[in-house]
Each structure stands twice: as C-alpha cells, then as structure tokens.
C-alpha cells in the first residue's frame, strides 16, 4: 500500500516536471525567459522547453497590433486658444526584449509622449489652421512618436485625431459663422435662380418674336412666289389686251372698295376708256 502511494507521488512529480519543462507559445506571441534572474532567451511560437526551477518565464508579449484610445488632451494654440484633442494610437511590439526591459509601462509611456508631442505641434499653429490640418498633425505626430518609442521596442503604425473639442464660446462663434455662411449661399442661389428665370423668360419672348417675324416673312415670300407663278402662267398663255384691261378694271374696282392695295393697269392709260367700252361690248355679245 505504501509502495502504491509512493508510486503515485512519483508519477505526479514527474508529470509536474514535464509540464514545467514544456512551454507552448501561441501564434503572434513571444515569451521572455530568465535564468537565475537574468535574461536567457526569447521563445517563439510553437513548442519550447525550459529547465524547471532554474529558468522562469519573465513576460509574455503579444505581437499583435494594439489600439489605444487615450482621453482628450488639453492643448493651447499659437493664438492662445485652449482646446482638447482626442487621439487614437495604433502600435505593435517589434522587440520583446526591449519592451520587457527598457520600459516599465509601455502604454502609459505612449500616452505621455503623444500628449507632449501634440502640445508642441499645436503650439505652432493658429486655431483656423488647426481645424483644417488634421492630416498634417497626424503625419507629424506619427513621425515624432515612432522615433521616440523605437528604444522601447514599440512601433507606432498610425495616429489619428478622433476629435477636436474647442471651448464653448469658440464653438458658438463657429456655429454663428457657419449659419451666416449657409444663409449667404442660400441668398446667392436664390438670386441666381431669379436671374436664370428672367433670362429664360426673355429668351422665350425673343424666340416668339423671331418665330412670328419668320412666319410673316415666309408668308410674304410664299405669296410673292405664288403671284410670280401666276404671272408666269398668264404670260405663257399670251393674254390678249382685252384680258389685261379687264384685270385693270377689277383692280380699280377693288381699290375703290378699299379691298386692294395693288392694281394692274395697262401702260397706255389714255386708252383705258376705249378699252372698257370694248370689253363691255365683248361681254354683251
């Protein structure tokens, strides 16, 4: 019975030693191992081994990209306007040894260096420039903070300004300015619409007058062509003097009645009377 208990204890102890000896490191993670209090090696992803009791795990470091949304930081612009800027920092660890031994609290260090650099940048800019220069601030922040965190084994991959919060009085002034700008644009658009309407109406009237004039000209042209064609046909038939004199009489009658403005008279006006007599005789027969 004692031997059986001893065997179980030995088996448990061996299993414990094996588990202490075996270290499994997940993907995108590294393990810092120390031997007797000093750095010994860095374990990569996969199955690793360490000596029990002599070697111990100092730190497990994730190599994934981290996102840190820091609280808004108070900054002062060049024209002495105090405001708050909210930033988001994307970073990842590229050197587990430096991150373990070169910095006590990496996240806190990133927040402090970001805030300090941001104040330095904003201090060289005026309010109007600050509100329209987010990309410039982002790129400047990324360069400065990334260089400062290299010694800690941290790479800054991206920095974004999430929000710029001006003081209440500045925000009210900006709102009034935006409202005035919108009203100005609305007035300009309304005036432009009225102007365009008047232009369209004038063009419509002009086109109507032109079309009416063109129609009258076309009508006169058609009448003139018809009369010319009629004269040509009459000339082709070689009308007699009696026919010409009869047409002259008709023209005189229309003129007397106010129904004609154009008369056809023979060239020998003096013989008009005798022509009329001859025509009457012909009609009588």
PDB file of C-alpha atoms in Angstrom:
ATOM      1  CA  UNK A   1       0.000   0.000   0.000  1.00  0.00           C
ATOM      2  CA  UNK A   2       2.834   2.353   0.888  1.00  0.00           C
ATOM      3  CA  UNK A   3       4.619   1.410  -2.306  1.00  0.00           C
ATOM      4  CA  UNK A   4       1.496   2.209  -4.339  1.00  0.00           C
ATOM      5  CA  UNK A   5       1.144   5.632  -2.723  1.00  0.00           C
ATOM      6  CA  UNK A   6       4.795   6.363  -3.325  1.00  0.00           C
ATOM      7  CA  UNK A   7       4.433   5.410  -6.996  1.00  0.00           C
ATOM      8  CA  UNK A   8       1.514   7.803  -7.405  1.00  0.00           C
ATOM      9  CA  UNK A   9       3.518  10.604  -5.808  1.00  0.00           C
ATOM     10  CA  UNK A  10       6.447   9.907  -8.113  1.00  0.00           C
ATOM     11  CA  UNK A  11       4.213   9.875 -11.178  1.00  0.00           C
ATOM     12  CA  UNK A  12       2.589  13.150 -10.184  1.00  0.00           C
ATOM     13  CA  UNK A  13       6.002  14.677  -9.565  1.00  0.00           C
ATOM     14  CA  UNK A  14       7.279  13.526 -12.973  1.00  0.00           C
ATOM     15  CA  UNK A  15       4.193  14.929 -14.705  1.00  0.00           C
ATOM     16  CA  UNK A  16       4.695  18.204 -12.882  1.00  0.00           C
ATOM     17  CA  UNK A  17       8.337  18.301 -14.020  1.00  0.00           C
ATOM     18  CA  UNK A  18       7.336  17.578 -17.586  1.00  0.00           C
ATOM     19  CA  UNK A  19       4.726  20.338 -17.538  1.00  0.00           C
ATOM     20  CA  UNK A  20       7.257  22.735 -16.046  1.00  0.00           C
ATOM     21  CA  UNK A  21       9.749  21.762 -18.717  1.00  0.00           C
ATOM     22  CA  UNK A  22       7.309  22.162 -21.642  1.00  0.00           C
ATOM     23  CA  UNK A  23       6.209  25.623 -22.802  1.00  0.00           C
ATOM     24  CA  UNK A  24       3.755  26.093 -25.683  1.00  0.00           C
ATOM     25  CA  UNK A  25       3.797  29.607 -27.179  1.00  0.00           C
ATOM     26  CA  UNK A  26       0.737  30.665 -29.260  1.00  0.00           C
ATOM     27  CA  UNK A  27       0.996  32.362 -32.657  1.00  0.00           C
ATOM     28  CA  UNK A  28       1.794  36.104 -32.645  1.00  0.00           C
ATOM     29  CA  UNK A  29       3.258  35.851 -29.156  1.00  0.00           C
ATOM     30  CA  UNK A  30       6.743  35.679 -27.661  1.00  0.00           C
ATOM     31  CA  UNK A  31       7.917  34.604 -24.191  1.00  0.00           C
ATOM     32  CA  UNK A  32      10.879  36.122 -22.362  1.00  0.00           C
ATOM     33  CA  UNK A  33      12.740  33.516 -20.290  1.00  0.00           C
ATOM     34  CA  UNK A  34      15.187  34.299 -17.461  1.00  0.00           C
ATOM     35  CA  UNK A  35      17.746  32.025 -15.851  1.00  0.00           C
ATOM     36  CA  UNK A  36      18.596  32.788 -12.230  1.00  0.00           C
ATOM     37  CA  UNK A  37      17.225  36.320 -12.583  1.00  0.00           C
ATOM     38  CA  UNK A  38      18.980  37.203 -15.856  1.00  0.00           C
ATOM     39  CA  UNK A  39      17.673  37.252 -19.417  1.00  0.00           C
ATOM     40  CA  UNK A  40      18.265  33.891 -21.064  1.00  0.00           C
ATOM     41  CA  UNK A  41      16.282  33.637 -24.311  1.00  0.00           C
ATOM     42  CA  UNK A  42      13.121  34.558 -26.227  1.00  0.00           C
ATOM     43  CA  UNK A  43      10.734  31.728 -27.053  1.00  0.00           C
ATOM     44  CA  UNK A  44       8.902  31.936 -30.387  1.00  0.00           C
ATOM     45  CA  UNK A  45       5.531  30.471 -31.383  1.00  0.00           C
ATOM     46  CA  UNK A  46       5.363  26.679 -31.053  1.00  0.00           C
ATOM     47  CA  UNK A  47       6.681  24.071 -28.608  1.00  0.00           C
ATOM     48  CA  UNK A  48       9.560  25.197 -26.378  1.00  0.00           C
ATOM     49  CA  UNK A  49      11.423  23.793 -23.376  1.00  0.00           C
ATOM     50  CA  UNK A  50      12.880  25.284 -20.197  1.00  0.00           C
ATOM     51  CA  UNK A  51      14.626  23.900 -17.124  1.00  0.00           C
ATOM     52  CA  UNK A  52      12.327  23.683 -14.128  1.00  0.00           C
ATOM     53  CA  UNK A  53      13.153  25.816 -11.087  1.00  0.00           C
ATOM     54  CA  UNK A  54      16.221  27.316 -12.815  1.00  0.00           C
ATOM     55  CA  UNK A  55      14.560  29.037 -15.754  1.00  0.00           C
ATOM     56  CA  UNK A  56      11.352  31.005 -15.374  1.00  0.00           C
ATOM     57  CA  UNK A  57       9.035  32.988 -17.640  1.00  0.00           C
ATOM     58  CA  UNK A  58       9.585  36.722 -17.201  1.00  0.00           C
ATOM     59  CA  UNK A  59       6.981  38.072 -19.634  1.00  0.00           C
ATOM     60  CA  UNK A  60       4.541  37.030 -22.342  1.00  0.00           C
ATOM     61  CA  UNK A  61       4.472  39.629 -25.121  1.00  0.00           C
ATOM     62  CA  UNK A  62       1.727  39.895 -27.765  1.00  0.00           C
ATOM     63  CA  UNK A  63       2.964  40.875 -31.221  1.00  0.00           C
ATOM     64  CA  UNK A  64      -0.496  41.844 -32.457  1.00  0.00           C
ATOM     65  CA  UNK A  65      -1.339  45.446 -33.270  1.00  0.00           C
ATOM     66  CA  UNK A  66      -2.792  47.300 -30.300  1.00  0.00           C
ATOM     67  CA  UNK A  67      -5.269  50.193 -30.334  1.00  0.00           C
ATOM     68  CA  UNK A  68      -5.129  52.780 -27.553  1.00  0.00           C
ATOM     69  CA  UNK A  69      -7.883  55.395 -27.328  1.00  0.00           C
ATOM     70  CA  UNK A  70      -6.433  57.964 -24.944  1.00  0.00           C
ATOM     71  CA  UNK A  71      -8.506  60.603 -23.079  1.00  0.00           C
ATOM     72  CA  UNK A  72      -8.676  64.088 -24.686  1.00  0.00           C
ATOM     73  CA  UNK A  73      -5.565  66.181 -24.061  1.00  0.00           C
ATOM     74  CA  UNK A  74      -5.654  69.932 -23.335  1.00  0.00           C
ATOM     75  CA  UNK A  75      -3.587  71.979 -25.784  1.00  0.00           C
ATOM     76  CA  UNK A  76      -3.032  75.703 -26.435  1.00  0.00           C
ATOM     77  CA  UNK A  77      -2.788  77.114 -29.951  1.00  0.00           C
ATOM     78  CA  UNK A  78      -0.423  79.849 -31.120  1.00  0.00           C
ATOM     79  CA  UNK A  79      -3.210  82.453 -30.748  1.00  0.00           C
ATOM     80  CA  UNK A  80      -3.845  81.343 -27.122  1.00  0.00           C
ATOM     81  CA  UNK A  81      -6.999  79.272 -27.638  1.00  0.00           C
ATOM     82  CA  UNK A  82      -7.301  76.330 -25.232  1.00  0.00           C
ATOM     83  CA  UNK A  83      -8.995  73.220 -26.562  1.00  0.00           C
ATOM     84  CA  UNK A  84      -8.975  69.447 -26.178  1.00  0.00           C
ATOM     85  CA  UNK A  85      -7.846  66.922 -28.767  1.00  0.00           C
ATOM     86  CA  UNK A  86      -8.824  63.251 -28.673  1.00  0.00           C
ATOM     87  CA  UNK A  87      -6.292  60.875 -30.279  1.00  0.00           C
ATOM     88  CA  UNK A  88      -6.195  57.183 -31.155  1.00  0.00           C
ATOM     89  CA  UNK A  89      -2.804  55.414 -31.402  1.00  0.00           C
ATOM     90  CA  UNK A  90      -2.166  52.142 -33.282  1.00  0.00           C
ATOM     91  CA  UNK A  91       1.037  50.329 -32.310  1.00  0.00           C
ATOM     92  CA  UNK A  92       2.710  46.947 -32.115  1.00  0.00           C
ATOM     93  CA  UNK A  93       5.757  45.456 -30.366  1.00  0.00           C
ATOM     94  CA  UNK A  94       8.633  44.508 -32.658  1.00  0.00           C
ATOM     95  CA  UNK A  95      11.237  43.707 -29.974  1.00  0.00           C
ATOM     96  CA  UNK A  96      10.083  41.731 -26.937  1.00  0.00           C
ATOM     97  CA  UNK A  97      13.394  42.143 -25.121  1.00  0.00           C
ATOM     98  CA  UNK A  98      13.342  45.967 -25.313  1.00  0.00           C
ATOM     99  CA  UNK A  99       9.668  46.111 -24.402  1.00  0.00           C
ATOM    100  CA  UNK A 100      10.312  43.960 -21.293  1.00  0.00           C
ATOM    101  CA  UNK A 101      13.494  45.567 -20.013  1.00  0.00           C
ATOM    102  CA  UNK A 102      13.566  49.126 -21.423  1.00  0.00           C
ATOM    103  CA  UNK A 103      10.204  50.469 -20.232  1.00  0.00           C
ATOM    104  CA  UNK A 104       8.099  49.919 -17.132  1.00  0.00           C
ATOM    105  CA  UNK A 105       4.662  50.715 -18.587  1.00  0.00           C
ATOM    106  CA  UNK A 106       4.632  50.932 -22.377  1.00  0.00           C
ATOM    107  CA  UNK A 107       1.018  52.113 -22.768  1.00  0.00           C
ATOM    108  CA  UNK A 108       1.423  54.911 -20.233  1.00  0.00           C
ATOM    109  CA  UNK A 109       4.671  55.964 -21.899  1.00  0.00           C
ATOM    110  CA  UNK A 110       2.991  56.116 -25.321  1.00  0.00           C
ATOM    111  CA  UNK A 111       0.183  58.274 -23.898  1.00  0.00           C
ATOM    112  CA  UNK A 112       2.606  60.711 -22.301  1.00  0.00           C
ATOM    113  CA  UNK A 113       4.883  61.068 -25.318  1.00  0.00           C
ATOM    114  CA  UNK A 114       1.858  61.500 -27.623  1.00  0.00           C
ATOM    115  CA  UNK A 115       0.386  64.253 -25.433  1.00  0.00           C
ATOM    116  CA  UNK A 116       3.721  66.081 -25.171  1.00  0.00           C
ATOM    117  CA  UNK A 117       4.379  65.934 -28.907  1.00  0.00           C
ATOM    118  CA  UNK A 118       0.810  67.027 -29.664  1.00  0.00           C
ATOM    119  CA  UNK A 119       1.172  70.105 -27.456  1.00  0.00           C
ATOM    120  CA  UNK A 120       4.405  71.054 -29.209  1.00  0.00           C
ATOM    121  CA  UNK A 121       2.815  70.764 -32.655  1.00  0.00           C
ATOM    122  CA  UNK A 122      -0.404  72.628 -31.776  1.00  0.00           C
ATOM    123  CA  UNK A 123       1.598  75.396 -30.100  1.00  0.00           C
ATOM    124  CA  UNK A 124       2.990  76.393 -33.501  1.00  0.00           C
ATOM    125  CA  UNK A 125      -0.447  76.604 -35.183  1.00  0.00           C
ATOM    126  CA  UNK A 126      -3.329  79.059 -35.033  1.00  0.00           C
ATOM    127  CA  UNK A 127      -6.935  77.966 -34.481  1.00  0.00           C
ATOM    128  CA  UNK A 128      -8.085  78.218 -38.128  1.00  0.00           C
ATOM    129  CA  UNK A 129      -5.062  76.251 -39.312  1.00  0.00           C
ATOM    130  CA  UNK A 130      -5.534  73.621 -36.605  1.00  0.00           C
ATOM    131  CA  UNK A 131      -9.142  72.931 -37.585  1.00  0.00           C
ATOM    132  CA  UNK A 132      -8.169  72.202 -41.196  1.00  0.00           C
ATOM    133  CA  UNK A 133      -4.801  70.460 -40.762  1.00  0.00           C
ATOM    134  CA  UNK A 134      -5.629  67.053 -39.265  1.00  0.00           C
ATOM    135  CA  UNK A 135      -3.611  65.137 -41.843  1.00  0.00           C
ATOM    136  CA  UNK A 136      -0.585  67.342 -41.236  1.00  0.00           C
ATOM    137  CA  UNK A 137      -0.822  66.847 -37.457  1.00  0.00           C
ATOM    138  CA  UNK A 138      -1.312  63.084 -37.858  1.00  0.00           C
ATOM    139  CA  UNK A 139       1.780  62.647 -40.025  1.00  0.00           C
ATOM    140  CA  UNK A 140       3.915  64.863 -37.753  1.00  0.00           C
ATOM    141  CA  UNK A 141       2.738  63.011 -34.646  1.00  0.00           C
ATOM    142  CA  UNK A 142       3.432  59.627 -36.221  1.00  0.00           C
ATOM    143  CA  UNK A 143       6.986  60.563 -37.155  1.00  0.00           C
ATOM    144  CA  UNK A 144       7.898  62.074 -33.788  1.00  0.00           C
ATOM    145  CA  UNK A 145       6.264  59.443 -31.548  1.00  0.00           C
ATOM    146  CA  UNK A 146       7.526  56.497 -33.602  1.00  0.00           C
ATOM    147  CA  UNK A 147      11.111  57.730 -33.327  1.00  0.00           C
ATOM    148  CA  UNK A 148      10.735  58.178 -29.553  1.00  0.00           C
ATOM    149  CA  UNK A 149       9.313  54.675 -28.958  1.00  0.00           C
ATOM    150  CA  UNK A 150      11.896  52.763 -31.022  1.00  0.00           C
ATOM    151  CA  UNK A 151      14.142  52.368 -27.950  1.00  0.00           C
ATOM    152  CA  UNK A 152      11.255  50.615 -26.160  1.00  0.00           C
ATOM    153  CA  UNK A 153      10.734  48.064 -28.942  1.00  0.00           C
ATOM    154  CA  UNK A 154       7.391  49.655 -29.893  1.00  0.00           C
ATOM    155  CA  UNK A 155       6.458  50.623 -33.450  1.00  0.00           C
ATOM    156  CA  UNK A 156       3.758  53.279 -33.919  1.00  0.00           C
ATOM    157  CA  UNK A 157       1.879  52.297 -37.081  1.00  0.00           C
ATOM    158  CA  UNK A 158      -0.760  55.020 -37.121  1.00  0.00           C
ATOM    159  CA  UNK A 159      -2.047  58.005 -35.143  1.00  0.00           C
ATOM    160  CA  UNK A 160      -5.465  59.549 -35.778  1.00  0.00           C
ATOM    161  CA  UNK A 161      -7.057  62.673 -34.318  1.00  0.00           C
ATOM    162  CA  UNK A 162     -10.532  61.450 -33.457  1.00  0.00           C
ATOM    163  CA  UNK A 163     -11.985  64.754 -32.324  1.00  0.00           C
ATOM    164  CA  UNK A 164     -11.053  68.397 -31.775  1.00  0.00           C
ATOM    165  CA  UNK A 165     -13.113  69.961 -28.981  1.00  0.00           C
ATOM    166  CA  UNK A 166     -12.988  73.793 -28.883  1.00  0.00           C
ATOM    167  CA  UNK A 167     -14.257  75.891 -25.929  1.00  0.00           C
ATOM    168  CA  UNK A 168     -17.983  76.618 -25.738  1.00  0.00           C
ATOM    169  CA  UNK A 169     -17.662  80.280 -26.788  1.00  0.00           C
ATOM    170  CA  UNK A 170     -15.475  79.353 -29.761  1.00  0.00           C
ATOM    171  CA  UNK A 171     -17.947  76.660 -30.790  1.00  0.00           C
ATOM    172  CA  UNK A 172     -20.839  79.153 -30.597  1.00  0.00           C
ATOM    173  CA  UNK A 173     -18.917  81.647 -32.736  1.00  0.00           C
ATOM    174  CA  UNK A 174     -18.153  78.911 -35.264  1.00  0.00           C
ATOM    175  CA  UNK A 175     -21.829  77.893 -35.354  1.00  0.00           C
ATOM    176  CA  UNK A 176     -22.880  81.502 -35.996  1.00  0.00           C
ATOM    177  CA  UNK A 177     -20.283  81.810 -38.741  1.00  0.00           C
ATOM    178  CA  UNK A 178     -21.459  78.595 -40.379  1.00  0.00           C
ATOM    179  CA  UNK A 179     -25.081  79.741 -40.171  1.00  0.00           C
ATOM    180  CA  UNK A 180     -24.214  83.095 -41.761  1.00  0.00           C
ATOM    181  CA  UNK A 181     -22.275  81.296 -44.492  1.00  0.00           C
ATOM    182  CA  UNK A 182     -25.222  78.990 -45.213  1.00  0.00           C
ATOM    183  CA  UNK A 183     -27.640  81.948 -45.381  1.00  0.00           C
ATOM    184  CA  UNK A 184     -25.243  83.747 -47.711  1.00  0.00           C
ATOM    185  CA  UNK A 185     -25.064  80.744 -50.029  1.00  0.00           C
ATOM    186  CA  UNK A 186     -28.869  80.419 -49.947  1.00  0.00           C
ATOM    187  CA  UNK A 187     -29.285  84.098 -50.895  1.00  0.00           C
ATOM    188  CA  UNK A 188     -26.809  83.751 -53.741  1.00  0.00           C
ATOM    189  CA  UNK A 189     -28.575  80.632 -55.029  1.00  0.00           C
ATOM    190  CA  UNK A 190     -31.982  82.352 -54.840  1.00  0.00           C
ATOM    191  CA  UNK A 191     -30.693  85.408 -56.729  1.00  0.00           C
ATOM    192  CA  UNK A 192     -29.115  83.163 -59.333  1.00  0.00           C
ATOM    193  CA  UNK A 193     -32.408  81.278 -59.736  1.00  0.00           C
ATOM    194  CA  UNK A 194     -34.346  84.542 -60.242  1.00  0.00           C
ATOM    195  CA  UNK A 195     -31.745  85.746 -62.746  1.00  0.00           C
ATOM    196  CA  UNK A 196     -31.920  82.485 -64.655  1.00  0.00           C
ATOM    197  CA  UNK A 197     -35.723  82.654 -64.672  1.00  0.00           C
ATOM    198  CA  UNK A 198     -35.698  86.190 -66.096  1.00  0.00           C
ATOM    199  CA  UNK A 199     -33.168  85.177 -68.739  1.00  0.00           C
ATOM    200  CA  UNK A 200     -35.308  82.193 -69.718  1.00  0.00           C
ATOM    201  CA  UNK A 201     -38.477  84.334 -69.968  1.00  0.00           C
ATOM    202  CA  UNK A 202     -36.667  86.974 -72.058  1.00  0.00           C
ATOM    203  CA  UNK A 203     -35.225  84.334 -74.349  1.00  0.00           C
ATOM    204  CA  UNK A 204     -38.697  82.816 -74.739  1.00  0.00           C
ATOM    205  CA  UNK A 205     -40.204  86.179 -75.715  1.00  0.00           C
ATOM    206  CA  UNK A 206     -37.343  86.852 -78.111  1.00  0.00           C
ATOM    207  CA  UNK A 207     -37.755  83.450 -79.726  1.00  0.00           C
ATOM    208  CA  UNK A 208     -41.519  84.028 -80.072  1.00  0.00           C
ATOM    209  CA  UNK A 209     -40.973  87.391 -81.788  1.00  0.00           C
ATOM    210  CA  UNK A 210     -38.362  85.887 -84.087  1.00  0.00           C
ATOM    211  CA  UNK A 211     -40.629  82.987 -84.964  1.00  0.00           C
ATOM    212  CA  UNK A 212     -43.547  85.335 -85.689  1.00  0.00           C
ATOM    213  CA  UNK A 213     -41.334  87.524 -87.884  1.00  0.00           C
ATOM    214  CA  UNK A 214     -40.000  84.479 -89.695  1.00  0.00           C
ATOM    215  CA  UNK A 215     -43.575  83.230 -90.227  1.00  0.00           C
ATOM    216  CA  UNK A 216     -44.648  86.586 -91.704  1.00  0.00           C
ATOM    217  CA  UNK A 217     -41.588  86.708 -93.923  1.00  0.00           C
ATOM    218  CA  UNK A 218     -42.280  83.160 -95.065  1.00  0.00           C
ATOM    219  CA  UNK A 219     -45.909  84.036 -95.756  1.00  0.00           C
ATOM    220  CA  UNK A 220     -44.929  87.123 -97.805  1.00  0.00           C
ATOM    221  CA  UNK A 221     -42.357  85.073 -99.661  1.00  0.00           C
ATOM    222  CA  UNK A 222     -44.910  82.383-100.468  1.00  0.00           C
ATOM    223  CA  UNK A 223     -47.471  84.966-101.641  1.00  0.00           C
ATOM    224  CA  UNK A 224     -44.847  86.649-103.817  1.00  0.00           C
ATOM    225  CA  UNK A 225     -43.852  83.308-105.314  1.00  0.00           C
ATOM    226  CA  UNK A 226     -47.486  82.438-105.958  1.00  0.00           C
ATOM    227  CA  UNK A 227     -48.097  85.788-107.669  1.00  0.00           C
ATOM    228  CA  UNK A 228     -44.927  85.419-109.702  1.00  0.00           C
ATOM    229  CA  UNK A 229     -46.001  81.930-110.723  1.00  0.00           C
ATOM    230  CA  UNK A 230     -49.430  83.244-111.662  1.00  0.00           C
ATOM    231  CA  UNK A 231     -47.891  85.999-113.785  1.00  0.00           C
ATOM    232  CA  UNK A 232     -45.597  83.469-115.411  1.00  0.00           C
ATOM    233  CA  UNK A 233     -48.507  81.201-116.281  1.00  0.00           C
ATOM    234  CA  UNK A 234     -50.502  84.136-117.659  1.00  0.00           C
ATOM    235  CA  UNK A 235     -47.569  85.247-119.747  1.00  0.00           C
ATOM    236  CA  UNK A 236     -47.148  81.730-121.090  1.00  0.00           C
ATOM    237  CA  UNK A 237     -50.776  81.851-122.270  1.00  0.00           C
ATOM    238  CA  UNK A 238     -50.127  85.194-124.063  1.00  0.00           C
ATOM    239  CA  UNK A 239     -53.206  87.043-122.779  1.00  0.00           C
ATOM    240  CA  UNK A 240     -54.999  89.465-125.050  1.00  0.00           C
ATOM    241  CA  UNK A 241     -55.223  93.198-124.497  1.00  0.00           C
ATOM    242  CA  UNK A 242     -58.849  92.791-123.560  1.00  0.00           C
ATOM    243  CA  UNK A 243     -57.952  90.401-120.666  1.00  0.00           C
ATOM    244  CA  UNK A 244     -55.293  92.772-119.381  1.00  0.00           C
ATOM    245  CA  UNK A 245     -57.702  95.699-119.500  1.00  0.00           C
ATOM    246  CA  UNK A 246     -60.358  93.633-117.728  1.00  0.00           C
ATOM    247  CA  UNK A 247     -57.893  92.856-114.898  1.00  0.00           C
ATOM    248  CA  UNK A 248     -57.112  96.565-114.713  1.00  0.00           C
ATOM    249  CA  UNK A 249     -60.783  97.361-114.262  1.00  0.00           C
ATOM    250  CA  UNK A 250     -61.058  94.772-111.484  1.00  0.00           C
ATOM    251  CA  UNK A 251     -58.088  96.322-109.717  1.00  0.00           C
ATOM    252  CA  UNK A 252     -59.644  99.772-109.969  1.00  0.00           C
ATOM    253  CA  UNK A 253     -62.886  98.426-108.501  1.00  0.00           C
ATOM    254  CA  UNK A 254     -61.060  96.747-105.589  1.00  0.00           C
ATOM    255  CA  UNK A 255     -59.109  99.894-104.926  1.00  0.00           C
ATOM    256  CA  UNK A 256     -62.300 101.913-104.895  1.00  0.00           C
ATOM    257  CA  UNK A 257     -63.817  99.460-102.385  1.00  0.00           C
ATOM    258  CA  UNK A 258     -60.699  99.524-100.266  1.00  0.00           C
ATOM    259  CA  UNK A 259     -60.123  95.774-100.855  1.00  0.00           C
ATOM    260  CA  UNK A 260     -56.853  96.020-102.762  1.00  0.00           C
ATOM    261  CA  UNK A 261     -53.576  97.807-102.382  1.00  0.00           C
ATOM    262  CA  UNK A 262     -52.162  96.592-105.677  1.00  0.00           C
ATOM    263  CA  UNK A 263     -53.556  97.464-109.157  1.00  0.00           C
ATOM    264  CA  UNK A 264     -52.711  96.138-112.588  1.00  0.00           C
ATOM    265  CA  UNK A 265     -53.173  98.859-115.248  1.00  0.00           C
ATOM    266  CA  UNK A 266     -52.162  98.862-118.919  1.00  0.00           C
ATOM    267  CA  UNK A 267     -49.268 101.018-119.982  1.00  0.00           C
ATOM    268  CA  UNK A 268     -51.486 103.078-122.245  1.00  0.00           C
ATOM    269  CA  UNK A 269     -53.569 104.789-119.565  1.00  0.00           C
ATOM    270  CA  UNK A 270     -55.046 107.080-122.138  1.00  0.00           C
ATOM    271  CA  UNK A 271     -56.787 104.211-123.938  1.00  0.00           C
ATOM    272  CA  UNK A 272     -58.337 102.857-120.733  1.00  0.00           C
ATOM    273  CA  UNK A 273     -61.772 104.255-121.535  1.00  0.00           C
ATOM    274  CA  UNK A 274     -61.863 102.829-125.002  1.00  0.00           C
ATOM    275  CA  UNK A 275     -60.679  99.504-123.594  1.00  0.00           C
ATOM    276  CA  UNK A 276     -63.548  99.477-121.123  1.00  0.00           C
ATOM    277  CA  UNK A 277     -66.051 100.102-123.915  1.00  0.00           C
ATOM    278  CA  UNK A 278     -64.582  97.302-125.971  1.00  0.00           C
ATOM    279  CA  UNK A 279     -64.720  94.916-123.047  1.00  0.00           C
ATOM    280  CA  UNK A 280     -68.367  95.785-122.351  1.00  0.00           C
ATOM    281  CA  UNK A 281     -69.247  95.113-125.984  1.00  0.00           C
ATOM    282  CA  UNK A 282     -67.443  91.807-125.844  1.00  0.00           C
ATOM    283  CA  UNK A 283     -69.257  90.830-122.661  1.00  0.00           C
ATOM    284  CA  UNK A 284     -72.562  91.874-124.208  1.00  0.00           C
ATOM    285  CA  UNK A 285     -72.042  89.514-127.129  1.00  0.00           C
TER     286      UNK A 285
END
